[in-house]
Coordinates of C-alpha atoms and ligand atoms in Angstrom, one line a residue:
Chain Q
X1 CA 0.1 -0.1 -0.2
X2 CA 1.2 3.3 -1.2
X3 CA 1.6 5.7 1.7
X4 CA 2.7 9.3 0.4
X5 CA 3.3 11.7 3.7
X6 CA 1.6 14.9 2.0
X7 CA -1.5 12.9 1.3
X8 CA -1.4 12.1 5.2
X9 CA -1.0 15.2 6.1
X10 CA -3.9 16.9 3.9
X11 CA -6.3 14.6 5.4
X12 CA -5.0 14.9 8.4
X13 CA -5.8 18.9 8.2
X14 CA -8.9 18.3 6.6
X15 CA -10.1 15.4 9.7
X16 CA -8.9 17.9 12.4
X17 CA -11.0 21.0 10.8
X18 CA -14.1 18.7 10.5
X19 CA -13.6 18.0 14.2
X20 CA -14.3 21.5 15.2
X21 CA -17.6 21.0 13.1
X22 CA -18.7 17.9 15.0
X23 CA -21.4 18.7 17.6
X24 CA -20.4 15.5 19.8
X25 CA -16.7 16.1 19.0
X26 CA -17.4 19.7 20.9
X27 CA -19.2 18.5 23.9
X28 CA -16.7 15.9 24.1
X29 CA -14.0 18.9 24.4
X30 CA -16.0 20.8 26.9
X31 CA -17.2 17.8 29.2
X32 CA -14.2 16.0 29.7
X33 CA -11.9 19.4 30.9
X34 CA -15.4 20.9 32.8
X35 CA -16.2 17.4 34.3
X36 CA -12.6 17.6 35.9
X37 CA -13.1 20.9 36.8
X38 CA -16.2 20.6 38.9
X39 CA -15.3 17.8 40.4
X40 CA -11.8 18.8 41.6
X41 CA -13.5 21.8 42.9
X42 CA -16.5 19.3 44.5
X43 CA -14.1 17.7 46.2
X44 CA -12.4 20.8 47.1
X45 CA -14.9 22.3 48.5
X46 CA -15.9 19.2 50.7
X47 CA -12.7 19.4 52.7
X48 CA -13.1 22.7 53.6
X49 CA -16.6 22.2 54.8
X50 CA -15.3 19.6 57.2
X51 CA -11.8 21.8 57.8
X52 CA -9.2 19.4 57.2
X53 CA -7.5 18.0 53.3
X54 CA -9.0 16.1 51.1
X55 CA -6.6 13.2 50.3
X56 CA -4.5 12.7 47.2
X57 CA -6.9 9.8 46.3
X58 CA -9.7 11.7 45.6
X59 CA -7.5 13.6 42.9
X60 CA -6.0 10.6 41.2
X61 CA -9.8 9.6 40.9
X62 CA -10.8 12.9 39.1
X63 CA -7.7 12.6 37.3
X64 CA -8.2 9.0 36.2
X65 CA -12.3 9.9 34.9
X66 CA -11.0 12.4 32.9
X67 CA -8.5 10.5 31.2
X68 CA -11.1 7.3 30.7
X69 CA -13.3 10.2 29.2
X70 CA -10.2 10.8 26.8
X71 CA -9.5 7.3 25.9
X72 CA -13.3 6.0 25.5
X73 CA -15.7 8.7 24.5
X74 CA -13.2 10.8 22.2
X75 CA -10.5 7.4 21.1
X76 CA -13.1 5.1 20.1
X77 CA -16.7 7.2 19.5
X78 CA -14.7 9.6 17.6
X79 CA -12.9 7.7 14.6
X80 CA -16.0 5.6 14.5
X81 CA -18.2 8.2 13.9
X82 CA -16.0 9.8 11.8
X83 CA -15.7 7.1 9.1
X84 CA -19.3 5.6 9.3
X85 CA -19.6 9.5 8.5
X86 CA -17.7 9.2 5.8
X87 CA -19.4 6.0 4.2
X88 CA -23.0 7.4 5.2
X89 CA -22.3 10.8 3.4
X90 CA -20.6 9.2 0.5
X91 CA -17.4 11.0 0.8
X92 CA -15.3 7.8 1.5
X93 CA -16.2 6.6 -2.1
X94 CA -15.4 10.0 -3.4
X95 CA -11.4 10.2 -1.4
X96 CA -10.9 6.2 -2.3
X97 CA -11.7 7.1 -6.1
X98 CA -9.1 10.2 -6.0
X99 CA -6.3 8.3 -5.2
X100 CA -6.3 8.3 -1.9
X101 CA -5.4 4.9 -0.2
X102 CA -7.1 2.8 3.0
X103 CA -3.2 3.8 4.7
X104 CA -3.4 8.0 4.0
X105 CA -6.9 7.5 4.6
X106 CA -6.8 5.6 8.4
X107 CA -3.4 7.6 9.6
X108 CA -5.0 11.3 8.3
X109 CA -7.9 9.8 10.4
X110 CA -6.5 9.2 13.7
X111 CA -3.3 11.1 14.0
X112 CA -5.7 14.5 14.6
X113 CA -7.6 12.2 17.3
X114 CA -3.9 10.9 18.6
X115 CA -2.8 14.7 18.5
X116 CA -6.1 16.0 20.6
X117 CA -6.2 12.7 23.3
X118 CA -2.3 13.9 24.3
X119 CA -3.2 17.5 25.0
X120 CA -6.4 16.8 26.6
X121 CA -4.5 13.8 29.0
X122 CA -2.3 16.5 29.8
X123 CA -4.3 19.7 30.2
X124 CA -7.3 16.7 32.7
X125 CA -4.1 16.0 34.4
X126 CA -3.0 19.6 35.0
X127 CA -6.3 20.6 36.7
X128 CA -7.3 17.5 38.4
X129 CA -6.1 18.5 41.3
X130 CA -3.1 15.9 42.0
X131 CA 0.2 16.9 43.0
X132 CA 1.9 16.8 39.6
X133 CA 5.4 15.6 41.6
X134 CA 3.1 12.7 42.4
X135 CA 3.3 11.5 38.9
X136 CA 6.0 10.1 36.7
X137 CA 4.6 12.4 34.0
X138 CA 6.7 10.2 30.9
X139 CA 5.2 6.9 32.1
X140 CA 1.8 8.3 32.5
X141 CA 2.3 9.7 28.9
X142 CA 3.5 6.9 27.1
X143 CA 0.3 4.6 28.5
X144 CA -2.2 7.2 28.5
X145 CA -0.8 7.4 25.0
X146 CA -0.4 3.4 23.9
X147 CA -4.3 3.5 25.4
X148 CA -5.3 6.4 22.4
X149 CA -3.6 4.4 19.9
X150 CA -5.5 1.2 20.6
X151 CA -8.7 3.2 21.1
X152 CA -8.7 4.5 17.7
X153 CA -7.6 1.1 16.0
X154 CA -11.0 0.0 17.8
X155 CA -12.5 3.0 16.7
X156 CA -11.8 2.6 12.9
X157 CA -12.8 -1.2 13.4
X158 CA -15.8 -0.5 14.7
X159 CA -16.5 2.5 12.2
X160 CA -16.0 -0.4 9.3
X161 CA -18.8 -2.6 10.7
X162 CA -21.0 1.0 11.3
X163 CA -23.0 2.0 8.1
X164 CA -24.0 4.9 9.5
X165 CA -22.8 7.2 12.6
X166 CA -26.3 6.2 14.6
X167 CA -24.8 2.6 13.6
X168 CA -21.3 3.7 14.8
X169 CA -22.4 5.4 18.6
X170 CA -24.3 2.0 18.8
X171 CA -21.6 -0.2 18.2
X172 CA -19.2 1.6 20.6
X173 CA -21.2 2.0 23.5
X174 CA -20.7 -1.3 24.6
X175 CA -17.2 -1.2 24.5
X176 CA -17.0 2.3 25.9
X177 CA -19.2 1.2 29.1
X178 CA -16.7 -1.8 29.8
X179 CA -13.7 -0.2 29.1
X180 CA -14.4 2.6 31.7
X181 CA -16.7 1.1 34.3
X182 CA -14.4 -2.2 34.8
X183 CA -11.4 -0.2 35.7
X184 CA -13.2 3.2 37.5
X185 CA -15.1 0.2 40.2
X186 CA -12.1 -1.9 40.2
X187 CA -10.9 -0.3 43.5
X188 CA -14.8 -1.2 45.1
X189 CA -15.1 -4.7 43.6
X190 CA -11.9 -7.2 44.1
X191 CA -13.4 -9.1 41.3
X192 CA -13.2 -6.3 39.2
X193 CA -10.0 -5.7 39.8
X194 CA -9.1 -9.0 38.6
X195 CA -10.2 -8.2 35.7
X196 CA -9.5 -4.9 35.2
X197 CA -5.7 -6.0 35.2
X198 CA -6.1 -7.1 32.2
X199 CA -7.4 -4.3 30.0
X200 CA -5.5 -1.5 28.9
X201 CA -7.7 1.2 30.1
X202 CA -7.5 -0.9 33.7
X203 CA -3.9 -0.5 33.5
X204 CA -3.8 3.5 32.9
X205 CA -5.9 3.4 36.0
X206 CA -3.8 1.4 38.1
X207 CA -0.9 3.9 37.5
X208 CA -3.2 6.8 38.5
X209 CA -4.3 5.1 41.5
X210 CA -0.8 3.9 42.8
X211 CA 0.4 7.5 41.5
X212 CA -2.3 9.2 44.1
X213 CA -1.5 6.5 46.4
X214 CA 2.4 7.8 47.3
X215 CA 2.8 4.2 45.9
X216 CA 5.5 4.2 42.9
X217 CA 4.3 2.4 39.9
X218 CA 6.2 -0.1 38.4
X219 CA 5.8 -0.7 35.0
X220 CA 6.3 -4.5 35.1
X221 CA 6.8 -6.2 32.2
X222 CA 3.1 -8.1 32.7
X223 CA 2.1 -4.4 32.3
X224 CA 3.2 -3.1 29.5
X225 CA 3.0 -6.6 27.8
X226 CA -1.0 -6.3 28.2
X227 CA -0.8 -2.9 26.8
X228 CA 1.3 -4.2 23.7
X229 CA -0.8 -7.1 23.7
X230 CA -4.0 -5.5 23.1
X231 CA -2.7 -2.3 20.9
X232 CA -1.3 -5.5 18.5
X233 CA -5.0 -7.4 18.7
X234 CA -6.4 -4.1 17.6
X235 CA -4.5 -3.6 15.0
X236 CA -4.5 -7.1 14.2
X237 CA -8.3 -7.1 14.2
X238 CA -8.3 -3.9 12.4
X239 CA -6.2 -5.1 9.8
X240 CA -8.1 -9.0 9.2
X241 CA -11.9 -6.8 9.0
X242 CA -10.3 -4.2 6.4
X243 CA -8.8 -6.9 4.5
X244 CA -11.7 -8.4 3.6
X245 CA -13.6 -5.2 1.8
X246 CA -11.5 -2.5 2.9
X247 CA -13.6 0.0 4.9
X248 CA -17.0 -1.2 4.1
X249 CA -18.6 -3.8 5.7
X250 CA -19.7 -6.2 2.8
Chain P
X1 CA -7.1 4.7 -32.3
X2 CA -6.3 4.5 -29.4
X3 CA -8.6 1.8 -27.3
X4 CA -8.6 3.5 -23.3
X5 CA -10.9 1.2 -21.9
X6 CA -11.4 -2.4 -23.5
X7 CA -14.1 -4.8 -22.2
X8 CA -14.1 -8.3 -22.8
X9 CA -17.2 -10.8 -22.0
X10 CA -17.5 -9.1 -18.5
X11 CA -20.1 -11.1 -16.5
X12 CA -21.4 -9.8 -13.5
X13 CA -22.8 -12.1 -10.7
X14 CA -24.6 -10.7 -7.5
X15 CA -25.5 -14.0 -6.1
X16 CA -28.3 -15.7 -8.0
X17 CA -28.8 -12.4 -9.9
X18 CA -27.1 -11.8 -13.3
X19 CA -26.5 -8.7 -13.4
X20 CA -24.1 -8.4 -16.4
X21 CA -24.2 -11.3 -18.7
X22 CA -20.9 -10.9 -21.6
X23 CA -20.7 -7.3 -22.0
X24 CA -18.1 -6.4 -24.8
X25 CA -17.4 -2.4 -25.7
X26 CA -14.4 -0.1 -26.0
X27 CA -13.8 3.1 -25.5
X28 CA -11.5 5.1 -27.9
X29 CA -9.6 8.0 -27.3
X30 CA -11.3 11.4 -27.5
X31 CA -14.8 9.8 -28.1
X32 CA -18.0 10.3 -26.0
X33 CA -19.8 6.9 -25.4
X34 CA -23.2 6.6 -23.8
X35 CA -24.3 3.6 -22.2
X36 CA -28.0 3.7 -22.6
X37 CA -29.9 1.5 -21.1
X38 CA -33.2 1.6 -18.7
X39 CA -32.8 1.1 -14.7
X40 CA -31.1 -2.1 -13.9
X41 CA -30.0 -2.7 -16.8
X42 CA -25.7 -3.0 -14.9
X43 CA -24.6 1.0 -16.2
X44 CA -23.7 1.5 -12.7
X45 CA -22.1 -2.2 -12.4
X46 CA -20.4 -1.3 -15.7
X47 CA -19.0 1.7 -14.5
X48 CA -17.9 0.3 -11.0
X49 CA -15.9 -2.9 -12.2
X50 CA -14.2 -0.6 -14.8
X51 CA -13.0 1.8 -12.1
X52 CA -11.9 -1.2 -9.6
X53 CA -14.7 -0.5 -7.3
X54 CA -16.1 -3.7 -7.8
X55 CA -14.7 -7.4 -9.5
X56 CA -15.9 -9.0 -12.1
X57 CA -17.4 -12.3 -12.2
X58 CA -15.2 -13.4 -15.4
X59 CA -14.2 -11.9 -17.9
X60 CA -11.7 -9.6 -18.8
X61 CA -11.5 -5.1 -18.5
X62 CA -8.9 -3.1 -18.6
X63 CA -7.9 0.5 -18.2
X64 CA -5.9 2.4 -19.7
X65 CA -3.6 -0.7 -20.3
X66 CA -4.1 -2.0 -16.7
X67 CA -6.3 -5.2 -15.7
X68 CA -9.2 -3.2 -13.7
X69 CA -8.6 -6.2 -11.0
X70 CA -5.1 -5.4 -10.4
X71 CA -5.5 -1.3 -10.9
X72 CA -4.5 0.3 -7.3
X73 CA -4.8 4.3 -6.0
X74 CA -2.5 5.6 -8.7
X75 CA -5.2 4.9 -11.3
X76 CA -7.7 7.9 -10.0
X77 CA -5.1 10.3 -11.1
X78 CA -6.1 10.1 -14.4
X79 CA -9.7 9.3 -14.4
X80 CA -12.5 10.8 -13.1
X81 CA -16.0 9.7 -11.4
X82 CA -18.9 11.4 -11.0
X83 CA -21.6 8.6 -9.6
X84 CA -25.4 8.9 -8.7
X85 CA -24.6 9.7 -5.5
X86 CA -21.4 11.4 -4.9
X87 CA -20.7 12.9 -1.5
X88 CA -19.8 16.2 -0.3
X89 CA -18.2 17.4 2.9
X90 CA -22.3 19.5 3.6
X91 CA -20.0 21.6 6.2
X92 CA -17.6 22.9 4.3
X93 CA -17.6 25.3 1.7
X94 CA -17.4 24.9 -2.1
X95 CA -13.8 26.0 -2.4
X96 CA -13.0 24.3 0.8
X97 CA -14.4 20.5 -0.7
X98 CA -12.5 21.5 -3.8
X99 CA -9.3 22.5 -2.0
X100 CA -9.2 19.2 -0.1
X101 CA -9.2 17.0 -4.0
X102 CA -6.7 19.8 -5.2
X103 CA -4.0 18.9 -2.1
X104 CA -5.0 15.2 -2.7
X105 CA -4.7 15.2 -6.7
X106 CA -1.7 17.4 -6.4
X107 CA -3.3 20.3 -8.0
X108 CA -2.6 23.5 -7.8
X109 CA -5.5 25.2 -6.2
X110 CA -5.7 28.4 -8.4
X111 CA -7.6 26.4 -11.3
X112 CA -10.2 25.7 -8.4
X113 CA -11.2 29.4 -9.4
X114 CA -11.5 29.3 -13.1
X115 CA -13.7 25.7 -13.2
X116 CA -16.2 28.0 -10.6
X117 CA -16.5 30.4 -13.0
X118 CA -17.1 27.5 -15.8
X119 CA -19.8 25.7 -14.2
X120 CA -21.5 29.1 -12.9
X121 CA -20.7 28.6 -9.1
X122 CA -18.5 31.8 -8.3
X123 CA -21.0 33.3 -6.3
X124 CA -21.2 29.6 -4.6
X125 CA -17.6 29.4 -4.0
X126 CA -18.0 30.2 0.0
X127 CA -21.7 28.4 0.6
X128 CA -21.7 25.5 2.4
X129 CA -22.1 22.0 0.2
X130 CA -25.0 21.6 1.9
X131 CA -26.8 24.2 1.2
X132 CA -26.0 23.9 -2.8
X133 CA -29.8 23.1 -4.9
X134 CA -29.3 19.3 -7.3
X135 CA -27.9 20.7 -10.1
X136 CA -25.1 23.1 -8.0
X137 CA -24.5 19.8 -6.3
X138 CA -23.8 17.9 -9.4
X139 CA -21.9 20.8 -11.3
X140 CA -19.8 20.5 -7.9
X141 CA -19.4 17.2 -8.1
X142 CA -18.2 17.6 -11.4
X143 CA -15.6 20.0 -11.2
X144 CA -14.3 17.8 -8.7
X145 CA -14.2 15.2 -11.1
X146 CA -12.2 16.9 -13.9
X147 CA -10.1 19.4 -11.0
X148 CA -6.8 17.3 -12.4
X149 CA -7.2 17.1 -15.8
X150 CA -8.1 13.5 -16.5
X151 CA -7.4 11.3 -19.5
X152 CA -11.6 9.5 -18.7
X153 CA -14.6 10.9 -17.3
X154 CA -17.2 8.9 -16.0
X155 CA -19.7 9.9 -15.3
X156 CA -23.2 8.1 -14.1
X157 CA -26.3 9.4 -15.4
X158 CA -24.6 12.9 -15.1
X159 CA -27.7 15.2 -15.7
X160 CA -30.7 12.8 -14.2
X161 CA -33.1 14.5 -12.0
X162 CA -31.8 18.1 -13.1
X163 CA -33.7 20.5 -14.8
X164 CA -33.5 20.8 -18.7
X165 CA -31.7 24.1 -18.5
X166 CA -29.0 23.0 -16.0
X167 CA -28.7 19.5 -17.7
X168 CA -27.8 21.8 -21.2
X169 CA -25.2 23.9 -19.2
X170 CA -23.5 20.4 -18.1
X171 CA -24.1 19.3 -21.9
X172 CA -22.0 22.0 -23.0
X173 CA -19.5 21.4 -20.8
X174 CA -19.1 18.0 -21.6
X175 CA -18.9 18.5 -25.4
X176 CA -16.0 21.0 -24.1
X177 CA -13.9 18.9 -22.3
X178 CA -14.1 16.2 -25.2
X179 CA -12.9 18.9 -27.5
X180 CA -10.0 19.8 -24.5
X181 CA -9.2 15.6 -25.6
X182 CA -11.0 14.3 -22.5
X183 CA -12.3 10.8 -23.0
X184 CA -16.1 10.4 -21.6
X185 CA -17.9 7.4 -20.6
X186 CA -21.3 8.1 -19.8
X187 CA -24.6 6.0 -18.6
X188 CA -28.0 7.6 -19.6
X189 CA -31.5 6.6 -19.7
X190 CA -31.8 9.5 -21.8
X191 CA -32.2 8.8 -25.4
X192 CA -31.9 12.5 -26.4
X193 CA -29.1 13.2 -24.3
X194 CA -27.0 10.1 -25.8
X195 CA -28.0 11.7 -29.4
X196 CA -27.0 14.9 -28.5
X197 CA -23.6 13.8 -26.7
X198 CA -22.6 10.7 -27.6
X199 CA -20.0 9.6 -31.3
X200 CA -21.2 6.0 -29.8
X201 CA -24.0 4.2 -28.0
X202 CA -24.6 1.0 -26.9
X203 CA -27.7 -0.3 -26.2
X204 CA -27.9 -2.1 -22.9
X205 CA -30.2 -4.5 -21.8
X206 CA -30.3 -7.0 -18.9
X207 CA -26.5 -7.1 -18.5
X208 CA -26.0 -7.4 -22.3
X209 CA -25.1 -4.8 -25.1
X210 CA -27.8 -5.0 -27.7
X211 CA -27.3 -2.2 -30.6
X212 CA -23.4 -0.1 -31.0
X213 CA -22.5 2.3 -32.8
X214 CA -23.3 6.1 -33.9
X215 CA -26.5 7.2 -32.5
X216 CA -27.2 7.7 -36.4
X217 CA -25.5 4.6 -37.8
X218 CA -28.0 2.9 -35.3
X219 CA -31.2 4.5 -36.4
X220 CA -30.4 4.0 -40.1
X221 CA -29.7 0.9 -39.5
X222 CA -33.8 -0.2 -38.4
X223 CA -35.1 2.4 -40.6
X224 CA -35.6 -0.2 -43.1
X225 CA -39.1 1.2 -43.9
X226 CA -38.5 4.7 -44.8
X227 CA -41.7 6.5 -44.1
X228 CA -42.4 10.7 -44.4
X229 CA -44.7 12.5 -42.0
X230 CA -46.8 15.5 -43.7
X231 CA -48.5 18.2 -41.6
X232 CA -50.8 19.7 -44.1
X233 CA -52.5 23.1 -44.6
X234 CA -55.4 22.0 -43.1
X235 CA -53.7 21.2 -40.0
X236 CA -54.2 17.3 -41.3
X237 CA -51.6 14.7 -41.3
X238 CA -50.6 12.1 -43.5
X239 CA -47.8 9.6 -43.4
X240 CA -46.3 8.6 -46.7
X241 CA -44.2 5.9 -47.5
X242 CA -41.5 5.3 -49.9
X243 CA -43.1 4.0 -53.0
X244 CA -43.8 5.4 -56.3
X245 CA -47.3 6.1 -55.5
X246 CA -47.1 7.8 -52.9
X247 CA -43.9 9.6 -53.6
X248 CA -46.0 10.9 -57.0
X249 CA -48.8 11.6 -54.1
X250 CA -45.8 14.1 -52.3
X251 CA -44.5 15.2 -55.1
X252 CA -48.6 17.0 -56.0
X253 CA -48.6 18.7 -52.3
X254 CA -45.1 20.0 -52.9
X255 CA -46.1 21.3 -56.0
X256 CA -49.9 22.7 -55.1
X257 CA -48.1 24.4 -51.5
X258 CA -50.2 22.5 -49.5
X259 CA -47.2 21.1 -47.4
X260 CA -46.8 22.9 -43.6
X261 CA -44.0 20.7 -42.5
X262 CA -42.7 17.7 -43.6
X263 CA -40.3 15.1 -42.0
X264 CA -38.3 11.8 -42.2
X265 CA -39.8 9.2 -39.9
X266 CA -36.9 7.3 -39.3
X267 CA -36.4 5.6 -35.7
X268 CA -34.7 7.1 -32.5
X269 CA -32.9 5.1 -30.4
X270 CA -35.8 5.3 -28.0
X271 CA -38.0 2.7 -30.5
X272 CA -35.0 1.4 -31.9
X273 CA -34.4 0.0 -28.1
X274 CA -38.5 -1.0 -28.0
X275 CA -37.9 -2.9 -31.3
X276 CA -34.8 -4.9 -29.7
X277 CA -35.3 -5.5 -26.6
X278 CA -39.7 -5.3 -26.3
X279 CA -39.4 -2.7 -23.5
X280 CA -38.5 1.1 -23.0
X281 CA -36.2 3.3 -21.7
X282 CA -37.4 4.5 -18.4
Ligands
ADP1 N1 -25.2 -4.7 -4.4 C1 -25.7 -5.3 -5.3 N2 -26.4 -6.9 -5.0 C2 -26.8 -7.5 -5.5 N3 -27.8 -7.0 -6.7 C3 -27.1 -5.7 -7.0 C4 -25.9 -5.1 -6.8 N4 -25.9 -3.8 -7.6 C5 -26.3 -4.6 -8.6 N5 -27.4 -5.2 -8.4 C6 -28.4 -5.6 -9.9 O1 -27.4 -5.4 -10.6 C7 -28.8 -5.1 -11.7 C8 -27.7 -3.7 -12.7 O2 -28.2 -3.5 -11.9 P1 -26.8 -1.1 -12.0 O3 -25.9 -1.8 -12.6 O4 -27.3 -0.4 -10.8 O5 -28.0 -0.9 -12.9 P2 -28.3 0.9 -13.6 O6 -27.4 1.5 -12.9 O7 -28.0 0.5 -14.8 O8 -29.7 1.5 -13.0 C9 -30.1 -4.8 -10.6 O9 -30.8 -5.3 -11.4 C10 -29.4 -4.9 -9.5 O10 -30.5 -4.9 -8.5
MG2 MG1 -27.2 3.3 -11.8

């Protein structure tokens, strides 16, 4: 497959503009930092009410929520939405019959989302209220970025199966719920914690909880392995589905 | 004469359904070839096979010297396609839609303005594409297909559903493109369009070419019994055949100045089609 860097950049720039005209995206862009700020403020003022400082674990939860939103709502839903929209509006055909290759379209679609996801994770980290000194910044960005890429590839795969935006939303929902709720409630339920350690979002959340508890997070080969295996599995699944009939479902 | 497209015994089945039976046709450089047939005849399927969007069940298809099953994206730098549901980005302006494809096709963006003027869309340049009328959108899609000055232009029912004056504008543009050297493969179920535009037409019925040639040649081929229709001074009409008796009558009527109008009744593409297939074009 031919990939021209200049065509990838052209498509990435266009997709970025397309995102800025997309309501779902704009809402996510406002809600993710917005919610993080509201929760931080809520917990801070709750602490003031009781006249004591809130433990950092609370702000770890705030950060985990924000990052989970980035990894799911933004990173999985948006590529699925963009791809299915291109099919619904017949613009994918137009691109593909204007010499755009599948690889160029794929990269051009996920690059802007990858970039926005990384920036948003940084924003959420800064505004969550968690003391940044407790966080190993490079490891934080390494794992969250791997998570974004996994989500993007998963989202593109969902997009192949969805014939329109409505279907993409419906198909993405179960993935969002599983990948978000299991890690979130893993601190409450031991059984969920057992499952969560095998899920890439679970490992990201585990990292954040460790930092906020002041425990050194060690990126064990097992944890890194889970992240890498899942990103590889997502790519393999995408390629398998893509090989059948490109971005079309049948 | 260079052949840009060669189809040989193309067959396409969709499950049980045979969409194309054994289709053979060529497109020569510099001509407008019309694929004329009713809905469901297999026109769109043929375009999709030639342009590599669909693979035939059997038979050989070559476009610009390449097997259509093996073409990659690079072929699309030499061909332009307008299909019946070519999509545009509704939320982007006319110009931004074209600028995207100009970048993709590595065409200088300065060509956009000239093409917009040519199809009468200059005033809509900054308008969102979703707000265009059907005819305006069709012209936008056409500009997108010719941005890169393709060697072959594919048009799938380019004027279907458009008002006559917009259709005429598009016809004029297509004739201009032809005179500039673009070869055009168009499908239509409108026989006037085919007669007006095409150097050659292929009449397609149920996945087979049933007649092929220049529109006039085809019509004359079926003009077995020459007839003339007259409108007389008293507003009555009269049909005369090409025999001694009728020709004498015609001569008398003309001499006595009783003839208002006189037409030869050679068959139209529509009536040829009806004769060959037993069904109409619409
Ligand atoms: N994807 C498809 N699956 C099944 N049948 C199809 C498909 N595409 C076209 N057909 C059938 O093939 C025949 C030719 O279709 P088409 O090429 O679209 O005709 P036209 O463009 O001349 O109206 C029709 O009977 C149509 O129903
Ligand atoms: Mg059709």
